[in-house]
Structure formats: structure tokens, C-alpha cells
XYZ file of C-alpha atoms in Angstrom:
214
model
C 39.933 186.417 163.063
C 39.495 183.488 160.678
C 42.221 180.930 160.008
C 42.491 177.666 158.099
C 44.108 174.865 160.055
C 44.764 171.128 160.152
C 45.859 171.254 163.797
C 43.612 169.378 166.260
C 44.793 171.694 169.038
C 43.773 174.814 167.089
C 40.415 173.284 166.169
C 39.759 172.510 169.829
C 40.815 175.998 170.954
C 38.674 177.907 168.433
C 35.594 179.818 169.563
C 33.866 178.484 166.440
C 35.059 175.585 164.295
C 33.727 175.232 160.752
C 33.971 172.239 158.439
C 33.486 173.835 155.005
C 32.065 172.461 151.802
C 34.067 170.178 149.522
C 33.849 168.414 146.177
C 35.360 165.253 147.695
C 33.443 164.567 150.908
C 34.559 160.976 151.502
C 38.226 161.617 150.663
C 38.348 164.760 152.800
C 36.666 162.942 155.675
C 39.423 160.327 155.499
C 42.012 163.118 155.495
C 40.342 164.722 158.489
C 40.557 161.435 160.381
C 44.178 160.843 159.400
C 45.118 164.107 161.134
C 43.180 163.331 164.299
C 40.685 166.115 163.651
C 37.770 163.721 164.234
C 38.864 163.461 167.874
C 39.050 167.251 168.160
C 35.505 167.659 166.834
C 34.222 164.914 169.126
C 35.820 166.719 172.073
C 34.248 170.008 170.969
C 30.853 168.321 171.049
C 31.557 166.881 174.510
C 32.540 170.326 175.819
C 29.607 172.084 174.144
C 31.761 174.246 171.864
C 30.134 175.775 168.745
C 30.739 173.824 165.532
C 29.248 174.391 162.078
C 29.331 172.086 159.062
C 28.460 173.492 155.631
C 27.364 171.209 152.772
C 30.103 168.534 152.676
C 31.030 169.517 156.222
C 27.424 168.898 157.295
C 27.559 165.498 155.616
C 30.737 164.648 157.539
C 29.098 165.572 160.860
C 26.355 163.019 160.221
C 26.312 159.309 160.988
C 26.957 157.810 157.569
C 27.542 158.661 153.916
C 26.447 156.498 151.002
C 28.327 157.647 147.916
C 28.180 155.713 144.667
C 28.635 158.909 142.636
C 31.787 160.887 143.574
C 34.050 158.514 145.494
C 32.363 155.263 144.377
C 32.622 154.125 148.021
C 29.308 152.563 148.937
C 29.210 153.581 152.600
C 31.433 155.203 155.211
C 30.816 156.288 158.780
C 30.571 160.003 159.450
C 31.701 161.749 162.616
C 28.414 160.820 164.284
C 27.844 164.249 165.832
C 24.510 164.936 164.119
C 21.576 162.524 163.619
C 21.658 162.589 159.832
C 22.662 160.397 156.894
C 23.710 161.386 153.372
C 22.959 159.592 150.123
C 24.651 160.830 146.941
C 22.485 161.019 143.829
C 23.597 161.293 140.203
C 21.514 164.378 139.539
C 23.183 167.475 141.005
C 20.914 169.776 142.975
C 21.144 173.457 142.027
C 18.897 175.799 143.979
C 18.595 179.253 145.525
C 16.495 178.557 148.653
C 15.284 180.821 151.435
C 13.760 180.295 154.852
C 13.814 181.310 158.503
C 16.155 180.367 161.346
C 13.949 179.564 164.385
C 16.838 179.131 166.824
C 18.139 182.590 165.884
C 14.967 184.617 166.299
C 13.178 183.580 163.091
C 15.474 185.775 160.988
C 15.316 185.462 157.195
C 18.046 183.444 155.507
C 19.057 183.115 151.855
C 21.480 180.534 150.509
C 22.407 178.476 147.507
C 22.858 174.758 146.927
C 25.133 172.900 144.532
C 25.535 169.275 145.561
C 24.985 165.594 144.822
C 24.532 164.567 148.449
C 21.010 164.482 149.885
C 20.926 164.665 153.684
C 18.211 162.963 155.734
C 17.789 164.262 159.284
C 16.225 161.879 161.819
C 16.698 163.832 165.036
C 17.705 167.156 166.476
C 16.067 170.345 165.218
C 16.011 171.870 161.732
C 18.292 174.847 161.309
C 16.072 176.529 158.710
C 12.318 176.227 158.144
C 9.698 177.598 155.769
C 6.734 176.487 153.696
C 7.460 172.790 153.283
C 11.086 173.450 154.210
C 13.088 171.467 156.771
C 16.778 172.162 156.235
C 19.879 171.468 158.256
C 20.225 170.159 161.776
C 21.112 171.396 165.241
C 21.923 169.368 168.329
C 23.146 171.590 171.145
C 26.131 173.514 169.836
C 26.652 171.330 166.749
C 25.014 172.732 163.602
C 24.937 171.686 159.970
C 23.416 173.005 156.761
C 23.556 172.166 153.065
C 23.215 175.844 152.182
C 26.192 177.937 151.142
C 26.242 181.704 151.566
C 24.041 181.893 154.677
C 26.421 184.352 156.353
C 25.590 186.882 153.647
C 22.182 187.266 155.327
C 22.888 190.053 157.805
C 20.251 189.105 160.371
C 21.324 185.475 160.486
C 25.056 186.253 160.589
C 24.633 188.703 163.462
C 22.342 186.361 165.395
C 24.643 183.403 164.824
C 27.759 185.279 165.961
C 25.927 186.694 168.990
C 25.119 183.119 169.960
C 28.757 182.053 169.519
C 29.855 185.011 171.655
C 27.398 184.073 174.423
C 28.475 180.445 174.368
C 32.139 181.453 174.637
C 31.666 184.284 177.127
C 32.897 186.925 174.705
C 32.097 190.642 174.832
C 31.148 191.182 171.205
C 28.809 193.571 169.413
C 28.033 193.129 165.685
C 28.817 195.884 163.211
C 26.130 197.743 161.317
C 27.558 197.500 157.791
C 25.636 195.069 155.598
C 27.384 192.324 153.677
C 26.075 193.733 150.382
C 27.528 197.169 151.186
C 30.881 195.683 152.213
C 31.041 193.659 148.996
C 30.180 196.730 146.916
C 33.007 198.663 148.562
C 35.471 195.891 147.719
C 34.292 195.792 144.107
C 34.618 199.564 143.788
C 38.135 199.390 145.212
C 39.033 196.641 142.748
C 37.604 198.701 139.892
C 39.641 201.733 140.977
C 42.840 199.661 141.115
C 42.265 198.366 137.591
C 41.402 201.819 136.277
C 44.529 203.353 137.811
C 47.013 200.655 136.877
C 45.904 198.998 133.623
C 46.507 200.317 130.108
C 42.854 200.320 129.060
C 43.536 201.042 125.392
C 45.961 198.111 125.157
C 43.472 195.873 126.956
C 40.676 196.842 124.554
C 42.942 196.163 121.555
C 43.756 192.755 123.027
C 40.058 191.993 123.434
C 39.189 193.173 119.916
C 42.205 191.880 117.973
C 43.596 189.059 120.085
C 47.215 188.686 121.213
C 49.940 190.102 118.963
C 52.210 187.692 117.053
C 55.713 188.046 115.684
């Protein structure tokens, strides 16, 4: 199961710990430290436990962050678990990249980027590669990427979770349902709920005429 936590003990006990994206990397890094989570992630690295940082989480896992854009703090130290540094730029990067994941059997990966921070890797291995592409970083069981949405790629998600299961000694077999099919089922269910429970004629009148007054 997946749970959100600010408990160092729960972070340390997890089979996989993820530092997600954020719109306030420096502030959230300070909050992470104030709760002692930095020590939990350092201990995970020492024990060889799987950890993934996504976008802002990847930036936190690096060695330093230079941010004159969002936080206006010139430089702060990261967690130092990946050989990478982040520099924030005024121009926001918006992209829909794709590549391959060499550590996970060269499976195809799609993602999207929406960020000011530009990450420079100077060690480890890239997580994703392609024509002129060198994205993310892996050192042992610590991984980071600037791409959101990578778990929507079925081959990558299954390969990644198989790896986590092997590292943690878990007996786990991936399901066969694709992410796209699962999402379509949820959307159909949502559509059915609306159709069965909403006064469509009243909703259409509201759209056409606006809210009633008086």
C-alpha cells in the first residue's frame, strides 16, 4: 500500500521511500530536516534500501541547490545522497520527454516536466537515456528523476517494482492491467456516477443561463 508520512521511523521501515515533487523545494527541504527525515533517508542509503526522488525530490537528494527564483535563497545543501546539483532558472521548462531505462531492461519511458530547477549530474548513472538524452541519476538503491508520470509507463513501472521486490526479498508478481486501461475504468465509473446522480437538465440550464437570482 501507499501512505504519506512525516515519521522518520515509517520512512526507514518502508520497502520504497519516495520524495515527491514540490513547488517549494528549499522550504520543503528545510521542513524535511526539521522532522529528522534527512537522517532517515541517510540511513536508508547506508542500508541499501530503495529510495526515489521525483523532480523537487530529486533536487533534494542532490548535493546542493542554487535557487534565486522560487525561494530567493542563493544556495543550500541537499541531502547529499546523489552526485548532482540544481540551479533554478527563471524560464520554466515544460516538456513531454521520452527515453529508455537501461537499468530496468531498456524499457520505454514517457514522462513530463514542469520545473524551474535544472539538475546537473556529475556521477552515478543516468536513469533514462536516448538520443542526446541523459536524465536522472542512480547510485546503488538511490534514484532520482526530473520526470513526472514515469509510473504510467507499464514496462518501467513493472520493472521498477520487480527491482524493489528483489531488493526487499518480497514475493511479488506485477498485474497485467495497463495504467491506461485502469484510468479509463475509473473515468467510466466517474461518468456513471455523475449520470446516475446529477440532474442533467438543471446542470445544462445552469451552464446556459448562469446561476438563478432572487
